[in-house]
């Protein structure tokens, strides 16, 4: 009887061993896609080709890594409160990761800390946010982009003349809302807008003959941008160049130039919507600084998944900027960047 | 039972030694051996078979997957070829219409080209340009953009270089206002008539990826597998993750693909094992590349792996269960048999062996039982035969008493007769005749004490003649004792002994006194003499039969003892008390019995 018990124990052990060992050889080398992750992507605005391309990239990654992507965006880039609410909602909905393109560097800092407190990793995309708890930043270097823009515009102007800038979501627009706050107005601007502007101005400052005569801030509509440009052109009849620092501003300004036949004004735009490409090809706009919205969206989701997997993600991912003009826009490698492959 | 045991099993194992063996022999038990062997063999066979099956299945699975993949890619290749052929035929139709048209600006040509364009959804644009890049004709009739740089575009330059139909790499169609579309262009230099003049133009047909996408979507190569299309230069024409490739987020290792038109190989450039299958389209030189992830194909392999693991586990469980049961079934009767046999070995020959179980064991047990029975029988027989033999021997000895004695006595009679002592001769002959009558007793072994005492008396009478009254004798017997049975002639050898060894050498007159009493159901006969006596050694030798009395009956004292032992049991027989110079007393003890022989003997006596 004793021997029979012994053998039963041995048997049990061997069965255990077999089942355990069979579990070992099934760990995949690639990122596991067995589990569906909930990732919330909150960007600045729900319109515009730029954000659409970011979304496309995010969706490509979501498909690849089995992610349930929730896309959120306020109607306007200046609607900081709405974006804060969206992040709060995502925290409540217990998102696995929040990917955020912050409309305001400081305005969303607190809510990001709150997300981190709730153990939800936050990845910032395109625009940084003033929180140390952000896992990684995926986007371009705004300062460098601003410098590229300035370099080309000044070159187009042969190094002299008046320049106007159309930028976006500066706190000065919002001062009405946050007037009581003791924090400086600059703190509430979007980080990318600030960086681009800073880059542009710092570069332009090297040229004594170049004068930045006006910087206008559009909230987030083409019409607004148009109005601001018209105002700018009217105020400065000697204006020789315009730099626009995001897609909406670029489209508004380009429309004014095209419609008013202001051929003497050179323009360096920002971002690469198809309509911008058309303007470039038609000669209304001389150059545009492009980012990698598709890569931003894709990589943000990819790193979000990797962060969830426990893979160490880089602190900062620079997806780069490029200056596109008529000459190089049809180069195959640039075609691939400029025109999303839509089937 | 002591004797037979030692007789049959002289090398009976010692108990101590046995317990030692038991410890080590646990490992050599039949049950364990059967179980281990059975399990080992079965598991080994199962493992070997599993490994072989696994190898075979895995190879087959791999081959099948590879073949399957090749077929799928072949199918895509075929479909794509059909598609490209379709596109070329549209192109050729358009070319034909343009070349056969009398004038390039005829409305009929426009109409026909429109019809052709609307025949397929994936046609984006159709247009003809002069070799200088001037727009001649086209549909849909959109306005051209400025700064198209078409002269430097590949479809234009290639068409100018060759007279064949050429297919471009995917590019952005930037010629017409409205949209930027990713297209593949077909182009060729053709001739057309304009205002009666034969001119050269470059015809362009753009188509988008809708159909190619659909074709590629049909490709199911596992969960993650896919197919992509390369142009002969290594540009990716189509990829399910084209945008990722374009954005530089993904790479395809196209170098080995470009080397061959038709091949399948295993690629590990991405760190993962992938099956790559390449087929090449005849017209365009495009390569369809199927990519399947090895470990997905090998899901079958992994499934198999898991299945085999479970199979082995189940086999192991079953085998061990069966072997435990089987070995128990086989071993337990054997063990039982072994235990019983051991018991037999320890001397209990009466242990019944009735072990049921396997046929062999049952037979073994039966045979053993029979053997045991036979042993018992043989033992009984041997004992019987031995006793019979001994009795026979003794009887022979007994029968030898008489002639010897007779010879001596007759010698004495002759001497007496010569001397003319007639009375003494008569007495002697009388005694002799009675002596022999009792000696004979019709061949019976048992006589009454009365007869035995008479017998010895006659003997003493005769001997007293021989020894010339050198001794006296007295016989005292209780009345009750006389009727009891005794073995014939047990007194004579003792008295003879006393005479020859005790009294003959005695200088004084000897005395032999015989008494017989009944004591607690035993007949006790004492024969005392006042002779020389014996040493202890002599007494011991007497009973073991080393001494034979010279001139005596030839029947030793020992035989008396043996006979008593044989007939009544070993606890009965003779005891000696002797002291040198004092004399010897021999005591004979045996149970008092009144058997049927007694009346017979009496009857005989009355006959006389």
PDB file of C-alpha atoms in Angstrom, chain A residues 336, chain B residues 228-237 252 254-255 258 287:
ATOM      1  CA  UNK A 336       5.927  59.441 -48.517  1.00  0.00           C
TER       2      UNK A 336
ATOM      3  CA  UNK B 228       3.536  42.970 -50.045  1.00  0.00           C
ATOM      4  CA  UNK B 229       4.545  43.965 -53.517  1.00  0.00           C
ATOM      5  CA  UNK B 230       7.919  45.218 -54.616  1.00  0.00           C
ATOM      6  CA  UNK B 231       8.848  46.784 -57.924  1.00  0.00           C
ATOM      7  CA  UNK B 232      11.980  45.532 -59.671  1.00  0.00           C
ATOM      8  CA  UNK B 233      14.024  48.348 -58.109  1.00  0.00           C
ATOM      9  CA  UNK B 234      13.028  47.450 -54.599  1.00  0.00           C
ATOM     10  CA  UNK B 235      10.452  50.196 -54.081  1.00  0.00           C
ATOM     11  CA  UNK B 236       7.475  49.015 -52.152  1.00  0.00           C
ATOM     12  CA  UNK B 237       4.483  49.160 -54.470  1.00  0.00           C
ATOM     13  CA  UNK B 252      11.250  45.218 -45.009  1.00  0.00           C
ATOM     14  CA  UNK B 254      14.058  43.549 -49.497  1.00  0.00           C
ATOM     15  CA  UNK B 255      17.602  42.724 -50.513  1.00  0.00           C
ATOM     16  CA  UNK B 258      15.370  41.176 -55.117  1.00  0.00           C
ATOM     17  CA  UNK B 287       7.462  40.742 -56.869  1.00  0.00           C
TER      18      UNK B 287
END
